[in-house]
Short mmCIF file of C-alpha atoms in Angstrom, two decimals:
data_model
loop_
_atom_site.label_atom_id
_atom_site.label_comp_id
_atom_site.label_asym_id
_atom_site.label_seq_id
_atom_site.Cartn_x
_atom_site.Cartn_y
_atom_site.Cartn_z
CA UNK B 1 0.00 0.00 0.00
CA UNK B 2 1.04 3.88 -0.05
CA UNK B 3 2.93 3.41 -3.57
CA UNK B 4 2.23 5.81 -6.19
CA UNK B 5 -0.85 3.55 -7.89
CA UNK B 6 -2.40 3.41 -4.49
CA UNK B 7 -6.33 4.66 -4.59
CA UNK B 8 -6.25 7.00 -1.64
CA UNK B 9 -8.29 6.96 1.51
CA UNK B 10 -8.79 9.74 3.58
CA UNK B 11 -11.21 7.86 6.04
CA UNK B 12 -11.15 4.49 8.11
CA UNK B 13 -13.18 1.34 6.41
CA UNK B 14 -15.59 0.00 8.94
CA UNK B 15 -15.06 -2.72 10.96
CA UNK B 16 -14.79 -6.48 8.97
CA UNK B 17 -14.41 -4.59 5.60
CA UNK B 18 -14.27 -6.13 2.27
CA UNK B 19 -12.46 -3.67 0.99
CA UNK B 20 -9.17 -2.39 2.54
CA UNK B 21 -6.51 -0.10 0.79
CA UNK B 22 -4.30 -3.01 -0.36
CA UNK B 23 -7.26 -6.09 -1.43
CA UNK B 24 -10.40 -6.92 -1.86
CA UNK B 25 -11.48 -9.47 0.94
CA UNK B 26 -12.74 -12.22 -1.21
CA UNK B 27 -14.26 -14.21 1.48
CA UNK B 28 -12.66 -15.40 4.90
CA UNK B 29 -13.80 -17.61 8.14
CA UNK B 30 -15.39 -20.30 5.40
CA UNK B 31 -16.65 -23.30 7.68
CA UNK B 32 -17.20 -26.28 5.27
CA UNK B 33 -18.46 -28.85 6.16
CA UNK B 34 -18.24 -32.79 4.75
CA UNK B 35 -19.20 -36.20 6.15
CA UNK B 36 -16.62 -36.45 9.19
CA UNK B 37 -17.48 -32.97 10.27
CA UNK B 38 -15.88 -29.59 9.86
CA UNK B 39 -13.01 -29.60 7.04
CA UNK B 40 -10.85 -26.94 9.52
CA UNK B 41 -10.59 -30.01 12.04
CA UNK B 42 -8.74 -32.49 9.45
CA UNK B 43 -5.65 -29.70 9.32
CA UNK B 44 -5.75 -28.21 12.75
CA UNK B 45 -3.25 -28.03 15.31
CA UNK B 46 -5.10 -30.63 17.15
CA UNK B 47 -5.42 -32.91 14.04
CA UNK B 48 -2.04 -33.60 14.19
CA UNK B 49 -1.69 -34.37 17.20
CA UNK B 50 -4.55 -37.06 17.12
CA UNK B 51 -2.40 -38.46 13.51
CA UNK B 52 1.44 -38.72 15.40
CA UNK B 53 -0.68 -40.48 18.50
CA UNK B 54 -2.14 -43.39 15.76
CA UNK B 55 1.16 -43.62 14.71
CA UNK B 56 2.95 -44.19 17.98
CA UNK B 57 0.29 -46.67 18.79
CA UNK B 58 1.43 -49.95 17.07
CA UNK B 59 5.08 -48.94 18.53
CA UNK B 60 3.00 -48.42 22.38
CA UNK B 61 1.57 -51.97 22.14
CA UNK B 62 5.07 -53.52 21.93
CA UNK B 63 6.45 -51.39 24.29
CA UNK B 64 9.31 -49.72 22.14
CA UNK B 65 7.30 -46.19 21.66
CA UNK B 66 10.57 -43.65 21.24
CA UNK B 67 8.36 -41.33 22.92
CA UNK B 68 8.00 -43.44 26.50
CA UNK B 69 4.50 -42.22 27.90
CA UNK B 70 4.55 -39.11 27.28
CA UNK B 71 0.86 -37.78 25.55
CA UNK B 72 1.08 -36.53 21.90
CA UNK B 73 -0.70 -33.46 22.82
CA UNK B 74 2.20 -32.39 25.36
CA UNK B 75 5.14 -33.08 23.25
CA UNK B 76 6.34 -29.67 21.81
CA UNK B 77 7.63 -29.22 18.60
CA UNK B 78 11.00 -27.92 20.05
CA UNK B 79 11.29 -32.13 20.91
CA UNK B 80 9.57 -32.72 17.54
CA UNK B 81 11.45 -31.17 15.68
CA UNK B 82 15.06 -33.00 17.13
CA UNK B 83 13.58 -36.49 16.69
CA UNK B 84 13.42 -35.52 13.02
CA UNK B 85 17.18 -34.68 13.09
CA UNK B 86 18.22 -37.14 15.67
CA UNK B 87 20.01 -40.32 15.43
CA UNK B 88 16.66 -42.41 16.80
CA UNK B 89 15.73 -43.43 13.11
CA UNK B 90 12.45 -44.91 15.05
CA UNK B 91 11.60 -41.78 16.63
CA UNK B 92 12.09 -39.86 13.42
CA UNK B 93 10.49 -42.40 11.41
CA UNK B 94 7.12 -41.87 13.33
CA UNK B 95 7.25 -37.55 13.38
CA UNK B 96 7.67 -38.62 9.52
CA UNK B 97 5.02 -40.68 9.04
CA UNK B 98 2.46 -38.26 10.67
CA UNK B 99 3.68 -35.33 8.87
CA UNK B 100 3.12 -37.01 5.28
CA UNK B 101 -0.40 -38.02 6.75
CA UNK B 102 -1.19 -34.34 7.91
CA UNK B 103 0.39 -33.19 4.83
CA UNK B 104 -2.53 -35.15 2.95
CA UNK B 105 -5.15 -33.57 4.67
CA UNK B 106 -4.11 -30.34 4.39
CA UNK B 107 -4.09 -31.14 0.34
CA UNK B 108 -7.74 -32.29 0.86
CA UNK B 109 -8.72 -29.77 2.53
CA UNK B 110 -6.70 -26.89 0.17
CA UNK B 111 -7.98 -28.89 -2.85
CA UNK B 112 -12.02 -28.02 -1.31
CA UNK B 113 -10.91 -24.15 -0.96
CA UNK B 114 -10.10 -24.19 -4.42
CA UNK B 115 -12.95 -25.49 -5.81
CA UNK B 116 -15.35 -23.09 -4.02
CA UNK B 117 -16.45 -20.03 -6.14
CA UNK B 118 -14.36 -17.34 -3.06
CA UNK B 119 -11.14 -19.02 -4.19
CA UNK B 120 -11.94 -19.58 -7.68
CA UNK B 121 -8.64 -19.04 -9.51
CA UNK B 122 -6.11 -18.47 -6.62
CA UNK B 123 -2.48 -18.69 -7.50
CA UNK B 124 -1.05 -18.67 -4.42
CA UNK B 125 -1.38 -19.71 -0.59
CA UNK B 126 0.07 -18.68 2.62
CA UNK B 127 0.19 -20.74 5.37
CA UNK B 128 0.21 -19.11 9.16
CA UNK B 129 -0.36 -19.70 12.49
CA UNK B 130 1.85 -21.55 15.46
CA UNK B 131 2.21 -24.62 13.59
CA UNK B 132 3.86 -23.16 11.00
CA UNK B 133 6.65 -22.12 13.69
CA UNK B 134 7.82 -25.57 13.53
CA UNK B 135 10.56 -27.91 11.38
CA UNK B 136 7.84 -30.17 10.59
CA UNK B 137 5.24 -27.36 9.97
CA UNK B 138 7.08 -25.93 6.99
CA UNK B 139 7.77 -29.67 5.63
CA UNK B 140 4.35 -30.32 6.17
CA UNK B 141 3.49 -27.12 4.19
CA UNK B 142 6.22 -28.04 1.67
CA UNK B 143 4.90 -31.80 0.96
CA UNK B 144 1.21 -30.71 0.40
CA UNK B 145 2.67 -27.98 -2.08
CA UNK B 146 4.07 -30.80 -4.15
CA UNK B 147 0.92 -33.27 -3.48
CA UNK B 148 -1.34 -30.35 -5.24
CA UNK B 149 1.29 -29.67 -7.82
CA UNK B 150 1.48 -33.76 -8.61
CA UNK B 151 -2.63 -33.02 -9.05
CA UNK B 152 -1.79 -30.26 -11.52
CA UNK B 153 -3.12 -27.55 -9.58
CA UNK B 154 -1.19 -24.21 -10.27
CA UNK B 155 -0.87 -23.14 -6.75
CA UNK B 156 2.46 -22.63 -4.60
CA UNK B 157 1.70 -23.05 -1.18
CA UNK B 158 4.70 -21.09 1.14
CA UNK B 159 5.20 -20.61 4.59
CA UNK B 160 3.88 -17.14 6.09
CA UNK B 161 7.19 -14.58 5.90
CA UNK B 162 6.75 -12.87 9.25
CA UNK B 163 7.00 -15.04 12.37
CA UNK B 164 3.78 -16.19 13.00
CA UNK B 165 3.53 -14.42 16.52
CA UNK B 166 4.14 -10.99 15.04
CA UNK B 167 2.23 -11.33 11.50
CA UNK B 168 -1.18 -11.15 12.99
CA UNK B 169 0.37 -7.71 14.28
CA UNK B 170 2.07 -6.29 11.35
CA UNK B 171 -1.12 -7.12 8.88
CA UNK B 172 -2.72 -4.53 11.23
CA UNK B 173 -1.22 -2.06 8.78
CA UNK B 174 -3.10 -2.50 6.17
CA UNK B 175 -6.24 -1.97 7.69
CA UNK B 176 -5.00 1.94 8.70
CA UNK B 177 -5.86 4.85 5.97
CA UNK B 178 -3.00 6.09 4.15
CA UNK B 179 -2.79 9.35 5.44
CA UNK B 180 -1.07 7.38 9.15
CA UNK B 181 2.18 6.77 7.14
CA UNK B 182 3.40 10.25 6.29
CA UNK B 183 2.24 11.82 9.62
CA UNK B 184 3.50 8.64 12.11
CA UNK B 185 5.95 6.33 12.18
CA UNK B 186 4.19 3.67 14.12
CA UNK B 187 0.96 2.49 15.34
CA UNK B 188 -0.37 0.35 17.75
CA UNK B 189 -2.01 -3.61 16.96
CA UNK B 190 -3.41 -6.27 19.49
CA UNK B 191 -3.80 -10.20 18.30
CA UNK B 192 -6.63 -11.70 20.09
CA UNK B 193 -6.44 -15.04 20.82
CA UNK B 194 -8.53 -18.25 22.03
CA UNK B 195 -5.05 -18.61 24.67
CA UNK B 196 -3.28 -15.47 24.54
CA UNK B 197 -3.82 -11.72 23.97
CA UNK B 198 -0.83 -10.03 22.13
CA UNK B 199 -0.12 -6.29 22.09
CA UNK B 200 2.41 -4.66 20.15
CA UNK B 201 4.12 -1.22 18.60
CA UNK B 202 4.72 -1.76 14.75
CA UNK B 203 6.98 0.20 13.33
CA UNK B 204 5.85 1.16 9.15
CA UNK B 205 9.61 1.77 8.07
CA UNK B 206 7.48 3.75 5.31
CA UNK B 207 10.23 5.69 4.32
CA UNK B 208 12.42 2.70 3.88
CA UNK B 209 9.82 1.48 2.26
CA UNK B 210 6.75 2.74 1.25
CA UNK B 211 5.41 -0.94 0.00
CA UNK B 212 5.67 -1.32 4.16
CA UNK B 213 7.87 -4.41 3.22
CA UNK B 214 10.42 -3.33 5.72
CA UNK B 215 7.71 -2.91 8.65
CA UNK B 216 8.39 -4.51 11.89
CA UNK B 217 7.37 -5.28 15.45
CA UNK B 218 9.17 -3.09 17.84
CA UNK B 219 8.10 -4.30 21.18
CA UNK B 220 5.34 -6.86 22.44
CA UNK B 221 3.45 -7.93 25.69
CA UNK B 222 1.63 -11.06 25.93
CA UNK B 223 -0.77 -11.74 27.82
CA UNK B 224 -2.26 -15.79 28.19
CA UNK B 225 -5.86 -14.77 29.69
CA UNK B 226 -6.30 -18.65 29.99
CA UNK B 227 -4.16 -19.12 32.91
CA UNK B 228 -5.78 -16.34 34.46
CA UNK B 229 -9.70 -17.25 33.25
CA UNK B 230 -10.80 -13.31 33.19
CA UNK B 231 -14.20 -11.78 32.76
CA UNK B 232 -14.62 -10.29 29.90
CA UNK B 233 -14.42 -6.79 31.30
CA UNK B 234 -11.11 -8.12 33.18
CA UNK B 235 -9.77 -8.48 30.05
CA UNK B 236 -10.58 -5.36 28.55
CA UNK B 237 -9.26 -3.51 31.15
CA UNK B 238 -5.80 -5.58 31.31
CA UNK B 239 -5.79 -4.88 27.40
CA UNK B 240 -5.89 -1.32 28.27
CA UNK B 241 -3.65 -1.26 30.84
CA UNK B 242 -1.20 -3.35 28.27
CA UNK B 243 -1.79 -0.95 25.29
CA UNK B 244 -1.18 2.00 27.95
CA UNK B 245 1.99 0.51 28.64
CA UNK B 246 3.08 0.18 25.22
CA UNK B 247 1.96 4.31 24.07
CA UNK B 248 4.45 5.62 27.16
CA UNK B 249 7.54 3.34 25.73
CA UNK B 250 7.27 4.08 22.86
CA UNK B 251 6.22 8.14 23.03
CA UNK B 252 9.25 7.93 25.65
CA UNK B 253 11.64 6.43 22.52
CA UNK B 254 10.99 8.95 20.34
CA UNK B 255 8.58 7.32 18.50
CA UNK B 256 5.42 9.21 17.09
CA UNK B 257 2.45 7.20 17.31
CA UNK B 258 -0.59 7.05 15.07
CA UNK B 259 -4.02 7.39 16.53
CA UNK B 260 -5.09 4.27 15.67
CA UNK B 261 -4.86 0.38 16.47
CA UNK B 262 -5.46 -2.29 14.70
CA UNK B 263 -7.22 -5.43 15.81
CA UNK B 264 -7.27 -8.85 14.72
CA UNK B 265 -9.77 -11.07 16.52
CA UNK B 266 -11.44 -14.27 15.67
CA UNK B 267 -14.71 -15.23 14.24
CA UNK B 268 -16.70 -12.95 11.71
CA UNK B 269 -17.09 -9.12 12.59
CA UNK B 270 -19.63 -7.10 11.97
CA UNK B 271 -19.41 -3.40 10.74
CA UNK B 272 -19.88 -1.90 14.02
CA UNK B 273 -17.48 -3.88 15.69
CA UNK B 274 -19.87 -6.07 16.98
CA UNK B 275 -18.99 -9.87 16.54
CA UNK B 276 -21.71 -12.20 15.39
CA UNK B 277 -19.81 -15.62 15.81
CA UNK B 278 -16.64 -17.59 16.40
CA UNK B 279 -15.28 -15.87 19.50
CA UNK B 280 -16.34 -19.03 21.63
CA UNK B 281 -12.71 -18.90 23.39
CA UNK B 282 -12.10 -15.63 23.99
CA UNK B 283 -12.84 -14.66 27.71
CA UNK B 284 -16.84 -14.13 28.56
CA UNK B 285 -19.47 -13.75 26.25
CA UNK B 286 -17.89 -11.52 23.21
CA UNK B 287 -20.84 -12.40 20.86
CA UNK B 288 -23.28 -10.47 23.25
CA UNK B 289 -25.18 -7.67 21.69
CA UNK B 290 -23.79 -5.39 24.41
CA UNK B 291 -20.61 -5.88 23.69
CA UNK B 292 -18.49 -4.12 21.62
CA UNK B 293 -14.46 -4.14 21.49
CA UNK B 294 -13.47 -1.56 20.05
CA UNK B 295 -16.02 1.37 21.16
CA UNK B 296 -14.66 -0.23 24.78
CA UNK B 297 -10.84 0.71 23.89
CA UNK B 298 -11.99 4.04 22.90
CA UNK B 299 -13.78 4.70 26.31
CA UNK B 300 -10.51 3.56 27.84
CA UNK B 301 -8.29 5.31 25.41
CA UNK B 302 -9.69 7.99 23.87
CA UNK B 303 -7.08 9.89 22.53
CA UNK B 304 -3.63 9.07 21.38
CA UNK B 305 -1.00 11.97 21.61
CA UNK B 306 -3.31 15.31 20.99
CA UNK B 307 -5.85 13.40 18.50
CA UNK B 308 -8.53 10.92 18.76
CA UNK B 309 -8.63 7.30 19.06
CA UNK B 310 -9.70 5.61 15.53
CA UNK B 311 -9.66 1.83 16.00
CA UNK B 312 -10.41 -0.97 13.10
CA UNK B 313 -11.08 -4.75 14.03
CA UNK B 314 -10.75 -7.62 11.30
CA UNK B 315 -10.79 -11.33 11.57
CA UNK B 316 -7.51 -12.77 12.82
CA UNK B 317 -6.66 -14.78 9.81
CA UNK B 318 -7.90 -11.83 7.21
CA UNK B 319 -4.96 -9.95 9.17
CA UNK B 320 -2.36 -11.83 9.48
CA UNK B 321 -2.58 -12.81 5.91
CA UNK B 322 -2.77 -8.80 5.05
CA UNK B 323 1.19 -9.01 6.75
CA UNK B 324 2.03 -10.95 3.43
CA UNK B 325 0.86 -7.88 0.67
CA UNK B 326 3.73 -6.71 0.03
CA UNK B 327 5.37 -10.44 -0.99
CA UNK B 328 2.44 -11.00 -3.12
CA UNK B 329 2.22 -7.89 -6.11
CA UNK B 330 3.25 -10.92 -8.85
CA UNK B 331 -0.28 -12.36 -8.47
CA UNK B 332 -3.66 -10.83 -8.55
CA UNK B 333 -5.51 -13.50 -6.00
CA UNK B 334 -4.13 -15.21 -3.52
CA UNK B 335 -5.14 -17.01 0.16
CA UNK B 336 -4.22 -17.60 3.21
CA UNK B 337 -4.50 -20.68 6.03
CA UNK B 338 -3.57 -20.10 9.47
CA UNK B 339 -3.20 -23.49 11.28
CA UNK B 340 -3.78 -23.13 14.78
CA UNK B 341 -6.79 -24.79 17.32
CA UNK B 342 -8.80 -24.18 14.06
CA UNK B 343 -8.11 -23.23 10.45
CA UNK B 344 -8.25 -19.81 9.68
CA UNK B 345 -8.61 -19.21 5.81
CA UNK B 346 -8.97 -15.65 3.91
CA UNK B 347 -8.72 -15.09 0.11
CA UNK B 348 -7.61 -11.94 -1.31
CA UNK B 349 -7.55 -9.96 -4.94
CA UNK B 350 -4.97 -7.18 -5.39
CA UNK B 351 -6.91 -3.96 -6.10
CA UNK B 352 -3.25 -2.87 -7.97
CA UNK B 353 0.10 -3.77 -8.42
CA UNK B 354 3.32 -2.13 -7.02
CA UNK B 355 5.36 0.45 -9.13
CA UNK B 356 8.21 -0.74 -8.30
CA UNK B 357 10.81 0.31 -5.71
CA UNK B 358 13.80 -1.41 -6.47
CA UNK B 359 15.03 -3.61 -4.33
CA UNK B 360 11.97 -4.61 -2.45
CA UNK B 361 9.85 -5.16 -5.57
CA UNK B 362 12.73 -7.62 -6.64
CA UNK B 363 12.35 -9.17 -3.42
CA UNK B 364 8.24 -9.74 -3.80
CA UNK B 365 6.73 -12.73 -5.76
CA UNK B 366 6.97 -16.10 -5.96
CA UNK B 367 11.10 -16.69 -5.92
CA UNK B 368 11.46 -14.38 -3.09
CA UNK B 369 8.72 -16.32 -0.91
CA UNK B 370 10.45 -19.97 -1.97
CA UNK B 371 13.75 -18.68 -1.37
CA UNK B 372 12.77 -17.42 2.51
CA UNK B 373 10.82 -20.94 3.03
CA UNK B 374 14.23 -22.37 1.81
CA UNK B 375 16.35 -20.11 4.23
CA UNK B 376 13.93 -21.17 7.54
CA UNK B 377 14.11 -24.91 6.19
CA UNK B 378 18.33 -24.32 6.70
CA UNK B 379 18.58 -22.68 9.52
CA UNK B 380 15.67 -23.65 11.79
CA UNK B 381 13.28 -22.27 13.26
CA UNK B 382 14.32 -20.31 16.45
#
């Protein structure tokens, strides 16, 4: 956004917009369904979980599982992710086995996307969310890339850029107007969460780069409300208190701060902020008609520096898909899957192409985003 070819905006879209200054939001938060139950629950988090525990089970009966007694839901991927290297072919053997299952279901599941009229004609897929922060997430992601190109689908499917902790904060950018970039050189973003609330001061970089390619998270807080089971006015008011925070360090760095945050949250959100459904695990009732986030954060915040308080809430997988627009000015549609306690899934058409500028429009497209899924494949994830 913010290149020359940009259609301006003076004002703020409403809340869940289908259009932002960047894309079109094609559709997002599709539930399909098919016999077995929702499609999200083949590739989630959880589903893989469930496949690695099938395949330890013929290893459990004869008492030579690598992984002792241990449950499959409590192993992390740090420990996943050494058996694959490690020199217990056994143990690597079965982290194998389930991600080539898992890495099926995702194709089944990408293959239904495509063939719904929203995704009709996508070229290329992002895939988000904690899994992805894994060894065997971005193999996973890699295998069903080939399994859909073996099908002749002409799709790449490539690991999110940002880590996936900060991308649902960076997207937040390209919900703000245009006018936030040449005034401020940062803004405020909170990624709402079925475990954990995340705050955070994004720097644009504009000037480095006006595409916002260079944009980055300068500090965080998190905050996991599940330990501490909230109300939901509790956790309002500890959101305020974090975002609070976050304005003083950064007004007392030097930065200048934009009147506005960005919000991604889950489920489907209405225009006035309101959301209708899919925030079962956020803390308290968030679907109630009373409710409403962001006119909240306003009554707690309602100015920022000498002007007001503008907020704008979108889904949580619309936004941390919108961290990937600058990568993706080579195609005109394009989709992305968070995989997390659920699947998260957006699709997205350019409304224009970058001009150019230099070297980050030679870093943008389809080489660039297989050469970075190549560099995290070498080094590891952190």
């Amino acid at each position: 956004m913010a290149t020359d070819e940009l259609v301006r905006t003076t004002g703020i879209a409403h809340h869940g917009a289908g259009r932002l200054p960047s894309v079109d939001v094609d559709s997002f938060n599709i539930e399909m369904k098919d016999e077995d139950g929702y499609l999200g629950d083949r590739a989630s988090k959880g589903a893989f979980r469930k496949i690695l525990d099938r395949w330890r089970k013929p290893l459990r009966k004869t008492g030579e599982d690598p992984f002792g007694k241990e449950p499959s839901e409590s192993i992390s991927k740090k420990v996943l992710d050494a058996m694959l290297v490690g020199d217990d072919t056994e143990a690597s053997a079965v982290v194998h086995s389930a991600i080539e299952e898992f890495a099926q279901e995702l194709a089944y599941v990408t293959r239904r996307f495509l063939k719904t009229k929203a995704w009709a004609k996508t070229e290329r897929i992002v895939v988000g969310g904690g899994f992805r922060d894994s060894r065997l997430g971005e193999l996973a992601i890699a295998r069903t890339d080939i399994i859909l190109k073996a099908e002749d689908f002409k799709i790449d499917l490539v690991p999110i850029r940002a880590h996936p902790d900060e991308a649902g904060l960076i997207g937040t950018l390209h919900l703000a107007p245009s006018w936030i970039f040449e005034a401020h050189d940062a803004i405020l973003a909170v990624d709402i969460g079925g475990t954990n609330i995340r705050c955070g001061v994004v720097e644009t970089r504009w000037k480095k780069a006006k595409d916002l390619s260079k944009a980055s998270v300068w500090k965080s807080e998190l905050w996991r409300h599940a330990d501490d089971e909230p109300t939901r006015e509790g956790a309002v008011k500890r959101l305020i208190k974090m975002l609070k925070g976050l304005i003083t360090e950064a007004e007392t760095e030097g930065f200048k701060i934009a009147p506005f945050i960005g919000i991604a949250c889950p489920g489907v959100i209405n225009e006035d902020g309101s959301i209708e459904k899919g925030a079962q695990n956020l803390p308290g009732n968030w679907e109630s008609s009373k409710f409403n986030l962001p006119a909240s954060l306003i009554e707690g915040i309602p100015e920022i520096g000498e002007h007001d308080t503008a907020i704008l809430m979108h889904n949580d997988g619309v936004v941390q898909g919108l961290s990937e627009v600058p990568f993706m000015q080579d195609v005109e549609r394009w989709g992305v899957l968070t995989i997390g306690t659920g699947l998260g899934n957006a699709r997205f058409t350019n409304r224009r192409k970058d001009s150019g500028n230099g070297k980050d429009a030679a870093e943008n497209g389809k080489d660039a985003a297989k050469k970075k899924a190549k560099e995290n494949n070498k080094n590891g994830k952190e």
